[in-house]
Short mmCIF file of C-alpha atoms in Angstrom, two decimals:
data_model
loop_
_atom_site.label_atom_id
_atom_site.label_comp_id
_atom_site.label_asym_id
_atom_site.label_seq_id
_atom_site.Cartn_x
_atom_site.Cartn_y
_atom_site.Cartn_z
CA MET M 1 182.45 85.74 115.41
CA ASN M 2 185.69 84.34 116.72
CA ASP M 3 188.54 84.77 114.19
CA ARG M 4 190.74 82.20 115.92
CA VAL M 5 190.42 78.76 114.36
CA THR M 6 191.54 75.84 116.50
CA PRO M 7 191.82 72.49 114.78
CA ALA M 8 189.49 69.91 116.33
CA MET M 9 192.23 67.26 116.18
CA HIS M 10 195.98 67.16 115.78
CA ALA M 11 198.67 64.51 115.93
CA LEU M 12 201.02 64.22 118.89
CA PRO M 13 204.69 63.17 118.65
CA ASP M 14 203.99 59.92 120.54
CA GLY M 15 201.64 58.72 117.78
CA GLU M 16 198.41 59.61 119.55
CA ALA M 17 195.85 62.24 118.59
CA GLU M 18 194.51 65.09 120.70
CA LEU M 19 190.88 66.13 120.29
CA THR M 20 189.30 69.38 121.34
CA LEU M 21 185.60 69.13 122.10
CA VAL M 22 182.85 70.44 124.31
CA VAL M 23 180.69 67.99 126.20
CA ARG M 24 177.51 68.71 128.15
CA LEU M 25 177.30 66.53 131.26
CA PRO M 26 174.93 66.25 134.21
CA TRP M 27 176.42 67.53 137.47
CA GLU M 28 176.54 63.97 138.83
CA ASP M 29 178.93 62.99 136.03
CA VAL M 30 181.08 66.05 136.71
CA ALA M 31 181.20 65.03 140.36
CA ARG M 32 182.27 61.49 139.39
CA LEU M 33 185.03 62.92 137.21
CA GLY M 34 186.13 65.07 140.13
CA GLN M 35 186.31 61.94 142.29
CA GLU M 36 188.28 60.17 139.56
CA ALA M 37 190.68 63.15 139.37
CA ALA M 38 191.11 63.07 143.16
CA ARG M 39 191.82 59.32 143.08
CA LEU M 40 194.39 59.77 140.30
CA ALA M 41 195.97 62.71 142.13
CA SER M 42 196.33 60.52 145.21
CA GLN M 43 198.00 57.78 143.14
CA THR M 44 200.34 60.09 141.24
CA GLN M 45 200.98 62.51 144.13
CA ARG M 46 200.32 65.54 141.89
CA PRO M 47 197.32 67.64 140.86
CA VAL M 48 195.15 66.07 138.14
CA THR M 49 192.74 67.99 135.92
CA LEU M 50 189.29 66.84 134.90
CA GLU M 51 190.64 66.50 131.35
CA GLU M 52 193.25 64.03 132.59
CA ALA M 53 190.56 62.14 134.51
CA VAL M 54 188.42 61.89 131.36
CA SER M 55 191.41 60.70 129.32
CA HIS M 56 192.27 58.11 131.97
CA ARG M 57 188.66 56.92 132.13
CA LEU M 58 188.48 56.56 128.33
CA ARG M 59 191.79 54.71 128.19
CA SER M 60 190.73 52.38 131.01
CA ALA M 61 187.41 51.63 129.30
CA ARG M 62 189.17 50.99 125.98
CA ALA M 63 191.72 48.67 127.59
CA ALA M 64 188.98 46.80 129.46
CA ALA M 65 186.93 46.42 126.28
CA HIS M 66 189.94 44.99 124.42
CA ALA M 67 190.79 42.61 127.27
CA LYS M 68 187.52 40.63 127.00
CA PRO M 69 187.72 37.25 125.28
CA ALA M 70 185.90 37.19 121.95
CA GLY M 71 183.09 34.88 123.11
CA GLU M 72 182.50 36.46 126.51
CA GLN M 73 179.03 37.81 127.13
CA PRO M 74 178.51 41.14 128.90
CA PRO M 75 177.21 40.93 132.49
CA PRO M 76 173.42 40.91 132.78
CA VAL M 77 171.77 44.28 133.27
CA PRO M 78 169.75 44.48 136.50
CA SER M 79 166.02 44.70 136.00
CA ALA M 80 164.27 47.98 136.68
CA SER M 81 162.62 46.47 139.77
CA SER M 82 166.02 45.81 141.40
CA VAL M 83 167.19 49.40 140.96
CA SER M 84 165.92 51.88 143.49
CA SER M 85 164.77 55.17 142.08
CA LEU M 86 166.27 58.35 143.45
CA PRO M 87 163.98 61.13 144.56
CA SER M 88 163.67 63.91 142.01
CA ARG M 89 165.72 66.98 142.94
CA PRO M 90 165.72 70.41 141.33
CA PRO M 91 168.72 71.07 139.04
CA ALA M 92 170.08 73.76 141.36
CA GLU M 93 170.13 71.28 144.25
CA GLN M 94 171.82 68.64 142.06
CA ALA M 95 174.48 71.18 141.05
CA ARG M 96 175.07 72.29 144.64
CA GLN M 97 175.50 68.70 145.85
CA ALA M 98 177.78 67.81 142.93
CA ILE M 99 180.01 70.81 143.66
CA GLU M 100 180.13 69.87 147.34
CA ARG M 101 181.21 66.34 146.40
CA ILE M 102 183.92 67.70 144.11
CA ASN M 103 185.20 70.02 146.82
CA GLY M 104 184.97 67.30 149.45
CA THR M 105 182.61 69.28 151.64
CA ALA M 106 179.60 66.95 151.25
#
């Protein structure tokens, strides 16, 4: 058993809270976060971690959700017939391709 106890949440001086959590994601989502981190790094001209990319994505989603007028309806969801299905790939192949996308070698 690990004797070290890390609080799951603590307050920051700027009035925000910092959470510590573990999330299980498909490799495609990890690749998208890597792309988001690369985009942010290009904008800020400095390295950006996946944690920063997640934080930015959550903040952007929260700001976008708050910006909608109260009576606005969400955009219609495309029907299943208009979405093309992707061929099934083994998990190892999905992981390899996701890593290649993150590294920019795809």
